[in-house]
PDB file of N, CA, C and O in Angstrom:
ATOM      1  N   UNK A   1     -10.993   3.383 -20.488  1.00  0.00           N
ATOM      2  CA  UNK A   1     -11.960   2.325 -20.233  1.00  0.00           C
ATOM      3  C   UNK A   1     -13.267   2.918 -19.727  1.00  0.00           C
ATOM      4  O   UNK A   1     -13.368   4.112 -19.445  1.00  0.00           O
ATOM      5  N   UNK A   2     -14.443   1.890 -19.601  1.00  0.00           N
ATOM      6  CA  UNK A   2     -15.322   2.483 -19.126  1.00  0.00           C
ATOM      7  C   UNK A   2     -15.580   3.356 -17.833  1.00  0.00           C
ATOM      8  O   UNK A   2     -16.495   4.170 -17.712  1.00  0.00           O
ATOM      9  N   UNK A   3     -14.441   2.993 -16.711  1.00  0.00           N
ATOM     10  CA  UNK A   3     -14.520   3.849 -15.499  1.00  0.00           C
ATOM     11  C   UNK A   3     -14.143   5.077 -16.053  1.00  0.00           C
ATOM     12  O   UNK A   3     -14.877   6.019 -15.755  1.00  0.00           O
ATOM     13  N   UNK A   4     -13.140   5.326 -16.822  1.00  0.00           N
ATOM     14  CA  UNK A   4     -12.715   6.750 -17.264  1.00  0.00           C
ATOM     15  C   UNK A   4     -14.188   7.495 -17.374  1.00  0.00           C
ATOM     16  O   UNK A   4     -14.588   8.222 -16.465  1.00  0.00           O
ATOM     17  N   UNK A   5     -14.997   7.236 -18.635  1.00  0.00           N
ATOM     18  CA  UNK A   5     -16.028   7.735 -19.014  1.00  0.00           C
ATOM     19  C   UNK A   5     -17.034   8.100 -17.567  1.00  0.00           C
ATOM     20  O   UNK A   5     -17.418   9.218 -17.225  1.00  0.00           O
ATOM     21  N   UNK A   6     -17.275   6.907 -16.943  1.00  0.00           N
ATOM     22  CA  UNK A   6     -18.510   6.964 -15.526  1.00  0.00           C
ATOM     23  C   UNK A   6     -17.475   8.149 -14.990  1.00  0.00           C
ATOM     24  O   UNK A   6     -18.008   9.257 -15.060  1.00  0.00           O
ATOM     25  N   UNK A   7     -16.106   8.173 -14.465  1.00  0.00           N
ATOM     26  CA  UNK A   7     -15.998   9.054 -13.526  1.00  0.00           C
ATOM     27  C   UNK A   7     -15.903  10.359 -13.906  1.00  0.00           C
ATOM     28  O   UNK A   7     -15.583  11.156 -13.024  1.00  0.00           O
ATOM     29  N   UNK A   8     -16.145  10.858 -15.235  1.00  0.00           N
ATOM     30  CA  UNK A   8     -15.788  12.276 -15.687  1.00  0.00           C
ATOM     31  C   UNK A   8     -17.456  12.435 -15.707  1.00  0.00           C
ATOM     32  O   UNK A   8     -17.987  13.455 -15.267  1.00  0.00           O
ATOM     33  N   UNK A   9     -18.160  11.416 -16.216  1.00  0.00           N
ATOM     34  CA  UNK A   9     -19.842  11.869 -17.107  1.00  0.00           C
ATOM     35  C   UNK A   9     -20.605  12.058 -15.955  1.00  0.00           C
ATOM     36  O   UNK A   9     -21.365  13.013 -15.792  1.00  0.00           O
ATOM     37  N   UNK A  10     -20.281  10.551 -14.616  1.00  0.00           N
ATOM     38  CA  UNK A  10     -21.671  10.729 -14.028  1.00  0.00           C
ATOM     39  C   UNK A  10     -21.783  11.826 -12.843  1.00  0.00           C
ATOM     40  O   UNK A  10     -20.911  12.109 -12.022  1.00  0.00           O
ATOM     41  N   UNK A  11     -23.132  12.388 -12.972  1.00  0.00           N
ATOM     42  CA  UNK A  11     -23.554  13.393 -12.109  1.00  0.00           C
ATOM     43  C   UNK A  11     -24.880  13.894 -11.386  1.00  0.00           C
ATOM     44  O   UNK A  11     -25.457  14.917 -11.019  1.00  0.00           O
ATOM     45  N   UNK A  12     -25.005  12.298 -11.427  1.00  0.00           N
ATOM     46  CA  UNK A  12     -26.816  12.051 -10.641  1.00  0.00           C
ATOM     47  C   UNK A  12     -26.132  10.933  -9.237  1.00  0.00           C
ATOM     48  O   UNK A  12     -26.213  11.187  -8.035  1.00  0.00           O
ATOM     49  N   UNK A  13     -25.636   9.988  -9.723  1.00  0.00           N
ATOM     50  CA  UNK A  13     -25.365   9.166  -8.483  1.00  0.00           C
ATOM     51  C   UNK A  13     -24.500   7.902  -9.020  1.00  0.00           C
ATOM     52  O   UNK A  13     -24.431   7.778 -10.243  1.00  0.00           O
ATOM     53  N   UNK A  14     -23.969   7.146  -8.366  1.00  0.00           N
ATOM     54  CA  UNK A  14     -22.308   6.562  -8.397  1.00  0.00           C
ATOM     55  C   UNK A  14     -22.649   5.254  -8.417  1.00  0.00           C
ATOM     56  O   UNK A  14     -21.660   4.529  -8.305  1.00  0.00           O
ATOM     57  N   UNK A  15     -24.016   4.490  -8.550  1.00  0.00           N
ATOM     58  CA  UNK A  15     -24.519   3.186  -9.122  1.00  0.00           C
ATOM     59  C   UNK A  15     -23.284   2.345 -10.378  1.00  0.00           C
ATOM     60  O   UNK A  15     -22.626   1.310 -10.264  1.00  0.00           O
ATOM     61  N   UNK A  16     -23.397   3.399 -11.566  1.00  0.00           N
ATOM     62  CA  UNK A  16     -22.753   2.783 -12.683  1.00  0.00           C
ATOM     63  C   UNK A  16     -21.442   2.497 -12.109  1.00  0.00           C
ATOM     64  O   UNK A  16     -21.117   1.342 -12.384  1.00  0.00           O
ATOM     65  N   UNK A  17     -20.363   3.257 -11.254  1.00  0.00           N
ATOM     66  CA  UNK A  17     -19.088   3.387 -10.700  1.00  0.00           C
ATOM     67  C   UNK A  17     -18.863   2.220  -9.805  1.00  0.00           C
ATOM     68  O   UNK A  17     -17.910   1.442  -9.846  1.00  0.00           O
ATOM     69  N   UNK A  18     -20.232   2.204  -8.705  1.00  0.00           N
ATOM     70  CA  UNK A  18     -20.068   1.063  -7.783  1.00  0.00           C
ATOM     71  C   UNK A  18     -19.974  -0.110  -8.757  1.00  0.00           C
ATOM     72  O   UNK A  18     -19.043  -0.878  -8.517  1.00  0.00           O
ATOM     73  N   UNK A  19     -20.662  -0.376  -9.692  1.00  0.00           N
ATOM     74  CA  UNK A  19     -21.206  -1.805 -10.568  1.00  0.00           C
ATOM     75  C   UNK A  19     -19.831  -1.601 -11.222  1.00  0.00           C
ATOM     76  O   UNK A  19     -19.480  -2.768 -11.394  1.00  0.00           O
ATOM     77  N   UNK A  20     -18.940  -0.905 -11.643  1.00  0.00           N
ATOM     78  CA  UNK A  20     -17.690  -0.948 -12.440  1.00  0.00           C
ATOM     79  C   UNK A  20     -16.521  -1.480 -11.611  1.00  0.00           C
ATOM     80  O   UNK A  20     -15.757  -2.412 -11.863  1.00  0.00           O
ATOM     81  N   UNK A  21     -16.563  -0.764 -10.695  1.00  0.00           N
ATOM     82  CA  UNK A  21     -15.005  -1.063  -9.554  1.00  0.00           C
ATOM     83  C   UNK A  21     -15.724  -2.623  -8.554  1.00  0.00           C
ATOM     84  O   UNK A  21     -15.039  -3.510  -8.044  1.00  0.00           O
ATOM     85  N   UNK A  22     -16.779  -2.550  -8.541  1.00  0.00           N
ATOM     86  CA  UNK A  22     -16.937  -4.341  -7.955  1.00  0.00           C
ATOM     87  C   UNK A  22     -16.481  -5.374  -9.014  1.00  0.00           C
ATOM     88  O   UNK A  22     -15.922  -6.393  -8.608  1.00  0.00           O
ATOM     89  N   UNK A  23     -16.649  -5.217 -10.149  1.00  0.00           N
ATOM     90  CA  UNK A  23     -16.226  -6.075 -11.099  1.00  0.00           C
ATOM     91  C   UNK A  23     -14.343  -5.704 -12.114  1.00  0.00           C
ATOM     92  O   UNK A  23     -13.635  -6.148 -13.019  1.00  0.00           O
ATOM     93  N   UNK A  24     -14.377  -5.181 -11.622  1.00  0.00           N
ATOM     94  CA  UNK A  24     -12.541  -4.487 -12.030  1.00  0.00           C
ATOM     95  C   UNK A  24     -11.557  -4.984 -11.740  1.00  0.00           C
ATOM     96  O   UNK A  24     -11.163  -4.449 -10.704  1.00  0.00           O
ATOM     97  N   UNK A  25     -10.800  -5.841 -12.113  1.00  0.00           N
ATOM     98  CA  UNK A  25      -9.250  -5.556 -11.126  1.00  0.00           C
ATOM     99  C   UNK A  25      -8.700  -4.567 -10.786  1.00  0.00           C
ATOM    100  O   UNK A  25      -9.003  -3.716 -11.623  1.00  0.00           O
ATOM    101  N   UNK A  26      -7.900  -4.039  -9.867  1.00  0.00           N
ATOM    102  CA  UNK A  26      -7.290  -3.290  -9.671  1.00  0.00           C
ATOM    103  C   UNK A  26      -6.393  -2.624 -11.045  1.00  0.00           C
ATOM    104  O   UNK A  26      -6.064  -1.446 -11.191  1.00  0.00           O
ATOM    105  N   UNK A  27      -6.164  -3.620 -11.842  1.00  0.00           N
ATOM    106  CA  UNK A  27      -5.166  -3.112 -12.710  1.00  0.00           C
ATOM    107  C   UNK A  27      -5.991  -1.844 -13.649  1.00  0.00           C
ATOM    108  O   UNK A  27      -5.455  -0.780 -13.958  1.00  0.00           O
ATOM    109  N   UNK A  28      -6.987  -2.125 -13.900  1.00  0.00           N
ATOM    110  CA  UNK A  28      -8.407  -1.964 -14.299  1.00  0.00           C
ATOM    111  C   UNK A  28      -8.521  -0.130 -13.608  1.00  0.00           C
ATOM    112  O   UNK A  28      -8.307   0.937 -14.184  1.00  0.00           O
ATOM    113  N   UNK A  29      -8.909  -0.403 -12.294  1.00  0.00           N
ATOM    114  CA  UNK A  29      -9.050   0.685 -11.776  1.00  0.00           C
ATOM    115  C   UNK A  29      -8.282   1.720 -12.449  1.00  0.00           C
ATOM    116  O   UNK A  29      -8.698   2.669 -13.114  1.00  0.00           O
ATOM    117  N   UNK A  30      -6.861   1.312 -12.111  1.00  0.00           N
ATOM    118  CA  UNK A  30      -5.602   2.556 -12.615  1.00  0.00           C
ATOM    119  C   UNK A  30      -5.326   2.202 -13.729  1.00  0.00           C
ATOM    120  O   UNK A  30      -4.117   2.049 -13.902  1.00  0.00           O
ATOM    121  N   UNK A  31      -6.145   1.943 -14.832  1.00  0.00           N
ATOM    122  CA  UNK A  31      -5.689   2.086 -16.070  1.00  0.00           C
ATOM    123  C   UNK A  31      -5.162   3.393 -16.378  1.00  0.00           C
ATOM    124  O   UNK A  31      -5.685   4.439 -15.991  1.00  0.00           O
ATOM    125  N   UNK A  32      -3.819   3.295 -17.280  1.00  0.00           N
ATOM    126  CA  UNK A  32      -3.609   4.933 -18.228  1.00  0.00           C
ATOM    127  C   UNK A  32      -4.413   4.988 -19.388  1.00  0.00           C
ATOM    128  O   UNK A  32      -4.688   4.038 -20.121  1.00  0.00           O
ATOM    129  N   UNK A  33      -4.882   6.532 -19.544  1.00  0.00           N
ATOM    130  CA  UNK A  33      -5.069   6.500 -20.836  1.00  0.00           C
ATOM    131  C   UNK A  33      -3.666   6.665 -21.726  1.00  0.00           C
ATOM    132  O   UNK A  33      -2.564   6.546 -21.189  1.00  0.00           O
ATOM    133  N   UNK A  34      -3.820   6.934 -23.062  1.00  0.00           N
ATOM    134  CA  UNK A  34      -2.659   7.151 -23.683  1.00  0.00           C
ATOM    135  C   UNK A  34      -1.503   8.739 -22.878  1.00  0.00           C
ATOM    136  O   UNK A  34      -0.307   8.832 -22.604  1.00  0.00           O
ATOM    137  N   UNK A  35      -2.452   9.505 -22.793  1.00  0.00           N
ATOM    138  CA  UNK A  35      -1.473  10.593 -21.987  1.00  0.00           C
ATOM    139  C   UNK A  35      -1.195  10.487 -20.514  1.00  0.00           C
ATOM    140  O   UNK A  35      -0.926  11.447 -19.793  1.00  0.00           O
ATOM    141  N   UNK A  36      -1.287   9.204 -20.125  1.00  0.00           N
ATOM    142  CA  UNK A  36      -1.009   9.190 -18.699  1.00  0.00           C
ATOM    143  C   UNK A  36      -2.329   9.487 -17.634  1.00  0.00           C
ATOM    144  O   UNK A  36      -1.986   9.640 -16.462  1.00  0.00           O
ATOM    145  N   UNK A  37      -3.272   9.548 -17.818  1.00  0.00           N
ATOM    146  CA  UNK A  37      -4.500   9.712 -16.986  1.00  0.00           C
ATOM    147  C   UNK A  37      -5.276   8.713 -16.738  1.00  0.00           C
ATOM    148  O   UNK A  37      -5.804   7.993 -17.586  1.00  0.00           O
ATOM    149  N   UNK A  38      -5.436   8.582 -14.891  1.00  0.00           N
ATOM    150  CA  UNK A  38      -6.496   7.341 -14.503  1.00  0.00           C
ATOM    151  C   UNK A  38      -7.666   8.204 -14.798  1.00  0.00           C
ATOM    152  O   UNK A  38      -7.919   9.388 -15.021  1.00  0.00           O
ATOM    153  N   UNK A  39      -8.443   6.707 -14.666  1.00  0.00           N
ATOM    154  CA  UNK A  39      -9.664   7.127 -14.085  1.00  0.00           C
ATOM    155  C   UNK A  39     -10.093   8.049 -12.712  1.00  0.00           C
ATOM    156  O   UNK A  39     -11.077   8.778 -12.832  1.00  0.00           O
ATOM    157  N   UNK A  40      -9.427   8.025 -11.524  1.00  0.00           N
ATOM    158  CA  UNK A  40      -9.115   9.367 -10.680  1.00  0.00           C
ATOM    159  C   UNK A  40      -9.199  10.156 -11.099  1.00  0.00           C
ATOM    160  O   UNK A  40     -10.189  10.881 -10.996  1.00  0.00           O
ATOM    161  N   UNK A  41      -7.742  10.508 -12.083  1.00  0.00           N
ATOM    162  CA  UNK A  41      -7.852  12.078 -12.838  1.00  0.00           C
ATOM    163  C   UNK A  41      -8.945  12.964 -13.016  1.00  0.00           C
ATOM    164  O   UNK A  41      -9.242  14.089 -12.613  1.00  0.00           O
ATOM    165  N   UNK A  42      -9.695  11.672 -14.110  1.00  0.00           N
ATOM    166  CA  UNK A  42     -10.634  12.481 -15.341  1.00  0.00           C
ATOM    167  C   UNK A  42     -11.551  12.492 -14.254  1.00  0.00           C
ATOM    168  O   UNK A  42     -12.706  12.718 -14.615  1.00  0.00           O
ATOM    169  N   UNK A  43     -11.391  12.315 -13.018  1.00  0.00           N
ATOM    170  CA  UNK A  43     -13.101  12.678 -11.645  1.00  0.00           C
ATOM    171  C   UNK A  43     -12.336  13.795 -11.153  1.00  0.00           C
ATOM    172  O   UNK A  43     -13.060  14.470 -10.420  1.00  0.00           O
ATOM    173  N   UNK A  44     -11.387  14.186 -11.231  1.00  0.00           N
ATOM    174  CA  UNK A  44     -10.573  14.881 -10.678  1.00  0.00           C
ATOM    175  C   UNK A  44     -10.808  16.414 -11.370  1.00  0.00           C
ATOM    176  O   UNK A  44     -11.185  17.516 -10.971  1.00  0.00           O
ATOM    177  N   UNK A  45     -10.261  15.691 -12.914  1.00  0.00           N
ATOM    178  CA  UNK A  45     -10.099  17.014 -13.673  1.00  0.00           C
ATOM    179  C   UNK A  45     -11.218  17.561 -14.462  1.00  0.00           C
ATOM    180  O   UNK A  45     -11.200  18.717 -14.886  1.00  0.00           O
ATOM    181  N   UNK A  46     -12.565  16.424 -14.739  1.00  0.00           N
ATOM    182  CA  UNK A  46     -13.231  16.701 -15.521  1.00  0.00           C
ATOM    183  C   UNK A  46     -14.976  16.744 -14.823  1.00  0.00           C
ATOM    184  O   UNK A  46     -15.929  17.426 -15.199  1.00  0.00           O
ATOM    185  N   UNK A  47     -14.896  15.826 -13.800  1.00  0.00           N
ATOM    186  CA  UNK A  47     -16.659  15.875 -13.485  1.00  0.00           C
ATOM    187  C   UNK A  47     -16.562  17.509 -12.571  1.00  0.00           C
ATOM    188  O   UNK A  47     -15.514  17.833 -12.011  1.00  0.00           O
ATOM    189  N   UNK A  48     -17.835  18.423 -12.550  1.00  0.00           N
ATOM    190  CA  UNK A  48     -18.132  19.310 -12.064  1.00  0.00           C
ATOM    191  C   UNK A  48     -19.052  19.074 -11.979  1.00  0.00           C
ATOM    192  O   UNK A  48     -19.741  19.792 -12.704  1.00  0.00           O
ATOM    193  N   UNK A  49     -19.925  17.964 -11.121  1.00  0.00           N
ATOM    194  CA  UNK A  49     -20.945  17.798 -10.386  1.00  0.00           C
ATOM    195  C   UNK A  49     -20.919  17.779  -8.871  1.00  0.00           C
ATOM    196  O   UNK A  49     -19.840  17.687  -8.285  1.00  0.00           O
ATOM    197  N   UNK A  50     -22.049  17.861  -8.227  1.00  0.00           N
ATOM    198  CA  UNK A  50     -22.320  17.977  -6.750  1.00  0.00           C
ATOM    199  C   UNK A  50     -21.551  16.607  -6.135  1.00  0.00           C
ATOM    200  O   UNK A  50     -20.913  16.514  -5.086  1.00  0.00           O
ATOM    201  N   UNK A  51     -21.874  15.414  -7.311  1.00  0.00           N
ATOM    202  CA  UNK A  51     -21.369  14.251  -6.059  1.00  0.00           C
ATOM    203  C   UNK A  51     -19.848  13.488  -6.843  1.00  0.00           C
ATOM    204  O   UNK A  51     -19.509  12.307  -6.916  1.00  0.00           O
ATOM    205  N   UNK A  52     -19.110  14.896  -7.400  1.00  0.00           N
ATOM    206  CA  UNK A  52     -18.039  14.670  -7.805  1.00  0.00           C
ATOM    207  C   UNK A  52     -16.980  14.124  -6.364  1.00  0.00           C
ATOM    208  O   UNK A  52     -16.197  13.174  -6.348  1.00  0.00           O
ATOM    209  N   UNK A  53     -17.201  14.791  -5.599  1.00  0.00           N
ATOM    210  CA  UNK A  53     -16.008  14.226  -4.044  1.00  0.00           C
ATOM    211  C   UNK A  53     -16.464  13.012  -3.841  1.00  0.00           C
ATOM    212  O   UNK A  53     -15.683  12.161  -3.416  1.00  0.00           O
ATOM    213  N   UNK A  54     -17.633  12.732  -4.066  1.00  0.00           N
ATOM    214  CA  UNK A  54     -18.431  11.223  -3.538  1.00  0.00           C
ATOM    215  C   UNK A  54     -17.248   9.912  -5.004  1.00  0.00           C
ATOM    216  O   UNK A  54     -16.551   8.913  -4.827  1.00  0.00           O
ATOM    217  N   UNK A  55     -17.558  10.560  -6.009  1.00  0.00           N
ATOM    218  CA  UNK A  55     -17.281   9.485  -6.783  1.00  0.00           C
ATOM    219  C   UNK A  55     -15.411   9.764  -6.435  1.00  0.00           C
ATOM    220  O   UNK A  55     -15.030   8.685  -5.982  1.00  0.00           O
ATOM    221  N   UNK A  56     -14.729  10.319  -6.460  1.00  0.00           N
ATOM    222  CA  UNK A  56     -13.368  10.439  -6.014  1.00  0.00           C
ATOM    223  C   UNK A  56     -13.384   9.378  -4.550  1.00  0.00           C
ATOM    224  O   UNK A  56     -12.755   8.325  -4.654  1.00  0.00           O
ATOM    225  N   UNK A  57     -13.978   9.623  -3.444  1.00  0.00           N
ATOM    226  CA  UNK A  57     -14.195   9.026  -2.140  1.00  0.00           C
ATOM    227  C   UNK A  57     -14.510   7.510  -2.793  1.00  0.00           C
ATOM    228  O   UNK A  57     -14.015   6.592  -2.138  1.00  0.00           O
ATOM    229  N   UNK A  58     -15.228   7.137  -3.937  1.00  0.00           N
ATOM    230  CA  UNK A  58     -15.521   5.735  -4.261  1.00  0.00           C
ATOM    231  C   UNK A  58     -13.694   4.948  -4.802  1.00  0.00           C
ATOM    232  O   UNK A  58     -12.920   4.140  -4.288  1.00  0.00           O
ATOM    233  N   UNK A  59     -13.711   5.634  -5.860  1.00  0.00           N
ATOM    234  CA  UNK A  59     -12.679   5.334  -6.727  1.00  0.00           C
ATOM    235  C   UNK A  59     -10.946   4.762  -5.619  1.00  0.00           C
ATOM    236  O   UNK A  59     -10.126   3.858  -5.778  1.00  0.00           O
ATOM    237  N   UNK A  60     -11.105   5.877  -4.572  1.00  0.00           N
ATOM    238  CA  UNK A  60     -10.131   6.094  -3.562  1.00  0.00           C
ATOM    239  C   UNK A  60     -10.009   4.280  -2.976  1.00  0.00           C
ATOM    240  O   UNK A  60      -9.053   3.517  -3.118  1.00  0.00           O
ATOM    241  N   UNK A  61     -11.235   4.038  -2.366  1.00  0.00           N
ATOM    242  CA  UNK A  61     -11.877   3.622  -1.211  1.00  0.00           C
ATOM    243  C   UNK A  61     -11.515   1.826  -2.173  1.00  0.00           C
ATOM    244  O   UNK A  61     -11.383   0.887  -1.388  1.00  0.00           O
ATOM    245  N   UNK A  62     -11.411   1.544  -3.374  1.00  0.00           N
ATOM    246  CA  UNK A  62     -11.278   0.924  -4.014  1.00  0.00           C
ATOM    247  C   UNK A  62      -9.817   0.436  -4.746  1.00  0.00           C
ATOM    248  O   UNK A  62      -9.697  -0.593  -5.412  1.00  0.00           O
ATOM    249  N   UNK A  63      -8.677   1.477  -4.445  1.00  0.00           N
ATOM    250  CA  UNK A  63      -7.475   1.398  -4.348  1.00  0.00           C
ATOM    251  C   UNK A  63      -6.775   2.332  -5.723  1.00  0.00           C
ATOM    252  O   UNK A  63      -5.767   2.121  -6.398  1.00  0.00           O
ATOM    253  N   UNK A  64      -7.846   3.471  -5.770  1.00  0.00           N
ATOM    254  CA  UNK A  64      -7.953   4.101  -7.216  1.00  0.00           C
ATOM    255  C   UNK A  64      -6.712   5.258  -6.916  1.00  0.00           C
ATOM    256  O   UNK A  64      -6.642   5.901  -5.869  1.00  0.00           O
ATOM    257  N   UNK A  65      -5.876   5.363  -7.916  1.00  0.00           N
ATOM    258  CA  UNK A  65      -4.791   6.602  -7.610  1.00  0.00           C
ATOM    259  C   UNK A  65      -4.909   7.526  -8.947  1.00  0.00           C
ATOM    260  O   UNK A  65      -5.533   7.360  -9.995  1.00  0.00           O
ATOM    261  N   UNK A  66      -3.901   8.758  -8.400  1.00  0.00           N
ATOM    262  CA  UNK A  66      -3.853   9.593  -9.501  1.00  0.00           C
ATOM    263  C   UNK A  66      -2.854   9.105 -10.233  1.00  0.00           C
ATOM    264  O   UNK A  66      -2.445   8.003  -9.869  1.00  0.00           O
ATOM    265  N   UNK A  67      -2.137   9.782 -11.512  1.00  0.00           N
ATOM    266  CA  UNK A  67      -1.440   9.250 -12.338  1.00  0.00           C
ATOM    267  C   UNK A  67      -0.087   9.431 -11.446  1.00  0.00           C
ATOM    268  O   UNK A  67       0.614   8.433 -11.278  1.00  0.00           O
ATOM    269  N   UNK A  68       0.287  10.628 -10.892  1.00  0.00           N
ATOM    270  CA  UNK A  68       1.649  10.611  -9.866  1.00  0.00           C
ATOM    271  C   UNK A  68       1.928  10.073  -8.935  1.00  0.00           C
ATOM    272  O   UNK A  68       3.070  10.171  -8.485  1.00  0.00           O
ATOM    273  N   UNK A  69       0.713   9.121  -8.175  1.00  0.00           N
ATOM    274  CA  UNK A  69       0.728   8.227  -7.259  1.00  0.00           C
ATOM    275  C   UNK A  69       1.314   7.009  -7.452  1.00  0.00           C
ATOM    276  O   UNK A  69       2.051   6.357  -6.713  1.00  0.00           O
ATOM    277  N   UNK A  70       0.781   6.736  -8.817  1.00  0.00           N
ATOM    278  CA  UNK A  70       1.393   5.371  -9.212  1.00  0.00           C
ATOM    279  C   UNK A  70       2.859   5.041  -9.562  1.00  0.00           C
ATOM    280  O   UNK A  70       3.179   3.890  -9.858  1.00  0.00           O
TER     281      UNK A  70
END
């Protein structure tokens, strides 16, 4: 879903993320992709930006888990 994409791409500031998880259900948040990966993950496994801990700290703070959490 679209959080997947914001939490791997963005790497200026966490606007698009905040505007995604205010309007989300939870179910939403922890969507899988087909191989088992939230949106967590792919901030996890894929952003290598400066305010990568910030968008993890968002996602968290919002009731966001990794795929083994769930």
């Amino acid at each position: 879903n679209a959080l997947h994409w914001a939490a791997q791409n963005n790497k200026k500031d966490t606007k698009l993320i905040e505007l995604l998880l205010t309007n989300m259900p939870l179910t939403s948040i922890n969507k899988k992709t087909r191989n088992g990966s939230t949106p967590l993950d792919w901030a996890y496994k894929y952003n290598k930006s400066p305010i990568k801990q910030k968008i993890i700290d968002l996602i968290r703070s919002k009731g966001g888990k990794r795929e083994e959490e769930l």
